[in-house]
Amino acid sequence: MPALIQAFLDDASSTYTYIVYEADGGPCAIVDSVLNYDPASGRTDTTQADKVIAFVREHGLHVQWLLETHAHADHLSAAPYLRRTLGGKIAIGESISKVQGVFKNLFNLEPEFRVDGSQFDHLFAPDDIFHIGNLKAQALHVPGHTPADMAYLIDGRLILVGDTLFMPDVGTARCDFPGGDARQLYASMRKLLAFPSDTKLYVCHDYPPEGREAKCQTTVAEQRAGNIHVHDGVDEAAFVEMRTQRDAGLGMPTLLLPAIQVNVRAGNMPPAEENGVTYLKIPLNQL
Ligand SMILES: [Fe+2]
């Protein structure tokens, strides 16, 4: 039976969360969940995650995996909330340890904070095979946007591409976060675009141009024919030059500092202080 996929768009961060499953009543994976966060008030809420929970319950699914494509810089992960509510194992690529090392330094995290990925329930090595019920899945290492980005190939027919490729008219993800590398991203994208032309690609974000509705799915053929940054014929040097120039003009995402310090903890909040309150840090004049 082919994989079924349900998308949920978080308007505030333009993030798609996916539920991948084989049939009602069976196992599922939830990919890139969102915990709503208001930076003005410092309040979190679970509106977006609760929509995912409602779908899981309505379809009688049981959660096997809570997958992250990478440590996101534009939203906080709801994976720990979903695990408490629905179960499942939180998983990410093993190179998360590199990202943790960088941000442990930047945020001067507590000495006990481990940079070995052990906050996550499972770490994928490149090309690891895993299963969602009877669906065969593979964790593809696609560094470039960050060193730890993974794409998840499901059933040999569809790929959750994370922040490698965006929709063809939007292009590609930035590479200027710590550890990002435009050359690596080019290689990662070519790896994804080498899959059969009818392979469905599900993006993690969409930022549609004026007049187009947000969309979550495209194909290898559409990307190779029309991706504005990496259609067939664009070589590595041209891509790297375009990406580097473009990144130099981009501002930092609004939620980068709150999001990353939570997401390197697998979505868990920092330890509460003696007064019982949890704080997020803002390093001044560092980025
Ligand atoms: Fe990202």
mmCIF file of C-alpha atoms in Angstrom, residues 31-279:
data_model
loop_
_atom_site.group_PDB
_atom_site.id
_atom_site.type_symbol
_atom_site.label_atom_id
_atom_site.label_comp_id
_atom_site.label_asym_id
_atom_site.label_seq_id
_atom_site.Cartn_x
_atom_site.Cartn_y
_atom_site.Cartn_z
ATOM 1 C CA VAL A 31 7.693 15.172 10.718
ATOM 2 C CA ASP A 32 8.811 18.698 11.716
ATOM 3 C CA SER A 33 6.172 19.615 14.262
ATOM 4 C CA VAL A 34 5.667 23.211 15.414
ATOM 5 C CA LEU A 35 5.201 24.645 18.898
ATOM 6 C CA ASN A 36 3.691 28.120 18.579
ATOM 7 C CA TYR A 37 5.775 30.816 20.236
ATOM 8 C CA ASP A 38 5.084 34.522 20.611
ATOM 9 C CA PRO A 39 8.407 36.346 21.030
ATOM 10 C CA ALA A 40 6.723 39.493 22.337
ATOM 11 C CA SER A 41 5.149 37.800 25.361
ATOM 12 C CA GLY A 42 7.460 34.768 25.653
ATOM 13 C CA ARG A 43 4.395 32.497 25.620
ATOM 14 C CA THR A 44 4.191 29.131 23.899
ATOM 15 C CA ASP A 45 0.995 27.431 22.848
ATOM 16 C CA THR A 46 0.071 24.178 21.207
ATOM 17 C CA THR A 47 -2.541 25.273 18.655
ATOM 18 C CA GLN A 48 -0.629 23.867 15.691
ATOM 19 C CA ALA A 49 0.441 20.648 17.431
ATOM 20 C CA ASP A 50 -3.134 20.082 18.622
ATOM 21 C CA LYS A 51 -4.323 20.008 15.004
ATOM 22 C CA VAL A 52 -1.833 17.188 14.415
ATOM 23 C CA ILE A 53 -3.025 15.371 17.544
ATOM 24 C CA ALA A 54 -6.659 15.684 16.424
ATOM 25 C CA PHE A 55 -5.813 14.096 13.044
ATOM 26 C CA VAL A 56 -3.874 11.261 14.672
ATOM 27 C CA ARG A 57 -6.804 10.483 16.986
ATOM 28 C CA GLU A 58 -9.445 10.831 14.298
ATOM 29 C CA HIS A 59 -7.606 8.310 12.117
ATOM 30 C CA GLY A 60 -6.721 5.942 14.948
ATOM 31 C CA LEU A 61 -2.993 6.279 14.238
ATOM 32 C CA HIS A 62 -0.265 5.412 16.675
ATOM 33 C CA VAL A 63 2.883 7.443 16.570
ATOM 34 C CA GLN A 64 6.069 5.510 15.985
ATOM 35 C CA TRP A 65 8.405 8.371 15.038
ATOM 36 C CA LEU A 66 8.695 12.100 15.659
ATOM 37 C CA LEU A 67 11.175 13.021 12.925
ATOM 38 C CA GLU A 68 13.075 16.276 12.600
ATOM 39 C CA THR A 69 14.740 17.112 9.293
ATOM 40 C CA HIS A 70 17.142 19.438 11.173
ATOM 41 C CA ALA A 71 17.445 21.831 14.111
ATOM 42 C CA HIS A 72 15.107 24.522 12.824
ATOM 43 C CA ALA A 73 15.873 28.209 13.150
ATOM 44 C CA ASP A 74 12.395 29.545 12.483
ATOM 45 C CA HIS A 75 10.129 27.638 14.849
ATOM 46 C CA LEU A 76 10.299 25.661 18.079
ATOM 47 C CA SER A 77 9.713 21.922 17.793
ATOM 48 C CA ALA A 78 6.620 20.451 19.444
ATOM 49 C CA ALA A 79 8.141 16.955 19.474
ATOM 50 C CA PRO A 80 8.375 16.620 23.292
ATOM 51 C CA TYR A 81 4.727 17.731 23.678
ATOM 52 C CA LEU A 82 3.650 15.237 21.009
ATOM 53 C CA ARG A 83 5.702 12.474 22.628
ATOM 54 C CA ARG A 84 4.075 13.146 26.010
ATOM 55 C CA THR A 85 0.622 13.122 24.402
ATOM 56 C CA LEU A 86 0.921 10.448 21.740
ATOM 57 C CA GLY A 87 4.204 8.576 22.244
ATOM 58 C CA GLY A 88 6.846 8.020 19.570
ATOM 59 C CA LYS A 89 10.612 8.378 19.306
ATOM 60 C CA ILE A 90 12.191 11.761 18.546
ATOM 61 C CA ALA A 91 14.826 11.300 15.843
ATOM 62 C CA ILE A 92 17.246 13.471 13.876
ATOM 63 C CA GLY A 93 20.524 13.050 11.973
ATOM 64 C CA GLU A 94 23.617 12.144 13.983
ATOM 65 C CA SER A 95 25.435 15.296 12.832
ATOM 66 C CA ILE A 96 23.203 17.224 15.247
ATOM 67 C CA SER A 97 26.177 16.888 17.597
ATOM 68 C CA LYS A 98 28.080 19.424 15.440
ATOM 69 C CA VAL A 99 25.185 21.882 15.669
ATOM 70 C CA GLN A 100 24.957 21.331 19.425
ATOM 71 C CA GLY A 101 28.679 22.080 19.805
ATOM 72 C CA VAL A 102 28.365 25.415 17.998
ATOM 73 C CA PHE A 103 25.327 26.552 19.957
ATOM 74 C CA LYS A 104 26.503 25.290 23.324
ATOM 75 C CA ASN A 105 29.320 27.805 22.916
ATOM 76 C CA LEU A 106 27.168 30.635 21.586
ATOM 77 C CA PHE A 107 24.573 30.305 24.374
ATOM 78 C CA ASN A 108 27.087 29.310 27.058
ATOM 79 C CA LEU A 109 24.794 26.398 27.931
ATOM 80 C CA GLU A 110 25.114 24.593 31.263
ATOM 81 C CA PRO A 111 28.186 22.330 31.550
ATOM 82 C CA GLU A 112 25.917 19.265 31.780
ATOM 83 C CA PHE A 113 24.487 19.981 28.311
ATOM 84 C CA ARG A 114 25.769 17.095 26.198
ATOM 85 C CA VAL A 115 26.866 17.569 22.594
ATOM 86 C CA ASP A 116 26.405 13.935 21.618
ATOM 87 C CA GLY A 117 22.777 14.066 20.436
ATOM 88 C CA SER A 118 21.631 12.050 23.456
ATOM 89 C CA GLN A 119 18.709 14.435 24.091
ATOM 90 C CA PHE A 120 17.094 12.717 21.094
ATOM 91 C CA ASP A 121 15.670 9.193 21.296
ATOM 92 C CA HIS A 122 17.315 8.091 18.058
ATOM 93 C CA LEU A 123 20.055 9.384 15.754
ATOM 94 C CA PHE A 124 20.192 8.432 12.082
ATOM 95 C CA ALA A 125 23.469 7.734 10.328
ATOM 96 C CA PRO A 126 23.510 8.572 6.613
ATOM 97 C CA ASP A 127 21.393 6.122 4.580
ATOM 98 C CA ASP A 128 19.966 4.334 7.625
ATOM 99 C CA ILE A 129 16.881 2.293 6.807
ATOM 100 C CA PHE A 130 13.913 2.397 9.188
ATOM 101 C CA HIS A 131 10.240 1.538 9.040
ATOM 102 C CA ILE A 132 6.921 3.268 9.662
ATOM 103 C CA GLY A 133 4.778 0.175 10.095
ATOM 104 C CA ASN A 134 5.328 -1.668 6.816
ATOM 105 C CA LEU A 135 6.550 1.418 4.989
ATOM 106 C CA LYS A 136 10.265 1.337 4.294
ATOM 107 C CA ALA A 137 12.004 4.639 4.934
ATOM 108 C CA GLN A 138 15.554 5.857 4.506
ATOM 109 C CA ALA A 139 17.361 8.744 6.194
ATOM 110 C CA LEU A 140 19.377 10.650 3.586
ATOM 111 C CA HIS A 141 22.073 13.019 4.831
ATOM 112 C CA VAL A 142 21.701 16.281 2.893
ATOM 113 C CA PRO A 143 23.997 18.835 4.562
ATOM 114 C CA GLY A 144 24.389 22.403 3.366
ATOM 115 C CA HIS A 145 21.609 24.434 4.974
ATOM 116 C CA THR A 146 23.014 23.064 8.240
ATOM 117 C CA PRO A 147 25.540 20.230 8.752
ATOM 118 C CA ALA A 148 22.850 17.954 10.167
ATOM 119 C CA ASP A 149 20.057 18.184 7.595
ATOM 120 C CA MET A 150 18.309 14.956 6.719
ATOM 121 C CA ALA A 151 15.744 14.141 4.035
ATOM 122 C CA TYR A 152 13.465 11.169 4.526
ATOM 123 C CA LEU A 153 12.770 8.867 1.584
ATOM 124 C CA ILE A 154 9.504 7.003 2.133
ATOM 125 C CA ASP A 155 8.485 3.907 0.267
ATOM 126 C CA GLY A 156 10.956 4.707 -2.539
ATOM 127 C CA ARG A 157 8.388 7.135 -3.967
ATOM 128 C CA LEU A 158 8.360 10.338 -1.993
ATOM 129 C CA ILE A 159 10.944 12.405 -0.163
ATOM 130 C CA LEU A 160 10.455 14.841 2.682
ATOM 131 C CA VAL A 161 13.237 17.174 1.611
ATOM 132 C CA GLY A 162 13.464 19.425 4.684
ATOM 133 C CA ASP A 163 15.221 22.716 3.938
ATOM 134 C CA THR A 164 17.162 21.677 0.859
ATOM 135 C CA LEU A 165 14.822 22.504 -1.997
ATOM 136 C CA PHE A 166 11.848 24.846 -1.860
ATOM 137 C CA MET A 167 9.129 25.055 -4.511
ATOM 138 C CA PRO A 168 10.618 25.658 -8.004
ATOM 139 C CA ASP A 169 9.605 29.334 -8.053
ATOM 140 C CA VAL A 170 11.138 29.920 -4.588
ATOM 141 C CA GLY A 171 14.411 28.035 -5.081
ATOM 142 C CA THR A 172 16.625 26.846 -2.257
ATOM 143 C CA ALA A 173 17.383 27.310 1.435
ATOM 144 C CA ARG A 174 19.981 29.684 2.833
ATOM 145 C CA CYS A 175 23.425 28.367 3.736
ATOM 146 C CA ASP A 176 24.750 31.084 6.009
ATOM 147 C CA PHE A 177 23.865 29.613 9.411
ATOM 148 C CA PRO A 178 26.837 28.271 11.410
ATOM 149 C CA GLY A 179 28.112 25.158 9.645
ATOM 150 C CA GLY A 180 26.102 25.911 6.490
ATOM 151 C CA ASP A 181 27.846 25.399 3.149
ATOM 152 C CA ALA A 182 26.504 26.251 -0.319
ATOM 153 C CA ARG A 183 28.798 23.695 -1.995
ATOM 154 C CA GLN A 184 27.455 20.946 0.222
ATOM 155 C CA LEU A 185 23.888 22.062 -0.394
ATOM 156 C CA TYR A 186 24.455 21.893 -4.154
ATOM 157 C CA ALA A 187 25.694 18.298 -3.839
ATOM 158 C CA SER A 188 22.786 17.396 -1.538
ATOM 159 C CA MET A 189 20.237 18.809 -3.951
ATOM 160 C CA ARG A 190 21.762 17.034 -6.935
ATOM 161 C CA LYS A 191 21.548 13.813 -4.899
ATOM 162 C CA LEU A 192 17.810 14.357 -4.408
ATOM 163 C CA LEU A 193 17.294 15.395 -8.031
ATOM 164 C CA ALA A 194 18.907 12.148 -9.206
ATOM 165 C CA PHE A 195 15.835 10.197 -8.023
ATOM 166 C CA PRO A 196 13.296 9.150 -10.721
ATOM 167 C CA SER A 197 11.542 12.134 -12.300
ATOM 168 C CA ASP A 198 8.109 11.300 -10.861
ATOM 169 C CA THR A 199 9.402 11.143 -7.256
ATOM 170 C CA LYS A 200 7.244 13.431 -5.135
ATOM 171 C CA LEU A 201 9.123 15.983 -3.058
ATOM 172 C CA TYR A 202 7.514 17.506 0.042
ATOM 173 C CA VAL A 203 9.037 20.794 1.196
ATOM 174 C CA CYS A 204 9.389 21.979 4.783
ATOM 175 C CA HIS A 205 8.438 25.583 3.970
ATOM 176 C CA ASP A 206 6.752 27.532 1.231
ATOM 177 C CA TYR A 207 7.073 31.287 0.718
ATOM 178 C CA PRO A 208 4.819 31.706 -2.318
ATOM 179 C CA PRO A 209 5.234 34.713 -4.576
ATOM 180 C CA GLU A 210 2.329 37.166 -4.753
ATOM 181 C CA GLY A 211 -0.724 35.543 -6.287
ATOM 182 C CA ARG A 212 0.174 31.870 -5.650
ATOM 183 C CA GLU A 213 -1.310 29.744 -2.882
ATOM 184 C CA ALA A 214 1.140 27.956 -0.566
ATOM 185 C CA LYS A 215 1.949 24.430 -1.808
ATOM 186 C CA CYS A 216 3.822 21.595 -0.183
ATOM 187 C CA GLN A 217 4.509 19.140 -2.976
ATOM 188 C CA THR A 218 6.449 19.147 -6.204
ATOM 189 C CA THR A 219 8.357 16.524 -8.214
ATOM 190 C CA VAL A 220 11.926 15.840 -9.263
ATOM 191 C CA ALA A 221 10.912 16.615 -12.889
ATOM 192 C CA GLU A 222 9.433 19.998 -11.955
ATOM 193 C CA GLN A 223 12.519 20.916 -9.953
ATOM 194 C CA ARG A 224 14.959 19.885 -12.668
ATOM 195 C CA ALA A 225 13.002 21.793 -15.299
ATOM 196 C CA GLY A 226 12.195 24.937 -13.394
ATOM 197 C CA ASN A 227 13.825 25.491 -9.994
ATOM 198 C CA ILE A 228 15.004 29.079 -10.222
ATOM 199 C CA HIS A 229 18.273 28.268 -8.405
ATOM 200 C CA VAL A 230 19.162 24.701 -9.428
ATOM 201 C CA HIS A 231 17.353 23.703 -12.611
ATOM 202 C CA ASP A 232 19.350 21.391 -14.867
ATOM 203 C CA GLY A 233 22.272 23.301 -16.342
ATOM 204 C CA VAL A 234 23.135 25.335 -13.249
ATOM 205 C CA ASP A 235 26.604 24.207 -12.188
ATOM 206 C CA GLU A 236 28.095 24.250 -8.709
ATOM 207 C CA ALA A 237 30.090 27.455 -9.203
ATOM 208 C CA ALA A 238 27.081 29.407 -10.474
ATOM 209 C CA PHE A 239 24.901 28.116 -7.646
ATOM 210 C CA VAL A 240 27.458 28.900 -4.948
ATOM 211 C CA GLU A 241 27.941 32.424 -6.250
ATOM 212 C CA MET A 242 24.173 33.071 -6.399
ATOM 213 C CA ARG A 243 23.546 31.536 -2.955
ATOM 214 C CA THR A 244 26.405 33.405 -1.273
ATOM 215 C CA GLN A 245 25.319 36.765 -2.670
ATOM 216 C CA ARG A 246 21.718 36.170 -1.790
ATOM 217 C CA ASP A 247 22.503 35.048 1.776
ATOM 218 C CA ALA A 248 24.560 38.194 2.365
ATOM 219 C CA GLY A 249 21.373 40.231 1.945
ATOM 220 C CA LEU A 250 19.084 38.148 4.193
ATOM 221 C CA GLY A 251 18.178 39.186 7.731
ATOM 222 C CA MET A 252 18.211 36.668 10.603
ATOM 223 C CA PRO A 253 14.904 34.807 11.080
ATOM 224 C CA THR A 254 12.855 36.356 13.901
ATOM 225 C CA LEU A 255 12.804 33.168 15.941
ATOM 226 C CA LEU A 256 16.380 32.004 15.300
ATOM 227 C CA LEU A 257 17.676 32.627 18.819
ATOM 228 C CA PRO A 258 14.665 31.265 20.720
ATOM 229 C CA ALA A 259 14.179 28.351 18.301
ATOM 230 C CA ILE A 260 17.710 27.031 18.058
ATOM 231 C CA GLN A 261 18.368 26.916 21.795
ATOM 232 C CA VAL A 262 15.225 24.809 22.259
ATOM 233 C CA ASN A 263 15.688 22.657 19.176
ATOM 234 C CA VAL A 264 19.243 21.580 20.033
ATOM 235 C CA ARG A 265 17.616 20.119 23.176
ATOM 236 C CA ALA A 266 15.288 18.015 20.978
ATOM 237 C CA GLY A 267 12.570 20.615 21.597
ATOM 238 C CA ASN A 268 12.894 20.568 25.382
ATOM 239 C CA MET A 269 13.063 23.838 27.283
ATOM 240 C CA PRO A 270 16.214 24.803 29.204
ATOM 241 C CA PRO A 271 16.228 23.774 32.884
ATOM 242 C CA ALA A 272 14.104 26.039 35.097
ATOM 243 C CA GLU A 273 15.992 28.444 37.400
ATOM 244 C CA GLU A 274 15.697 28.414 41.218
ATOM 245 C CA ASN A 275 12.444 30.417 41.039
ATOM 246 C CA GLY A 276 10.872 27.738 38.870
ATOM 247 C CA VAL A 277 10.831 29.934 35.756
ATOM 248 C CA THR A 278 12.399 28.870 32.451
ATOM 249 C CA TYR A 279 14.316 31.498 30.498
#
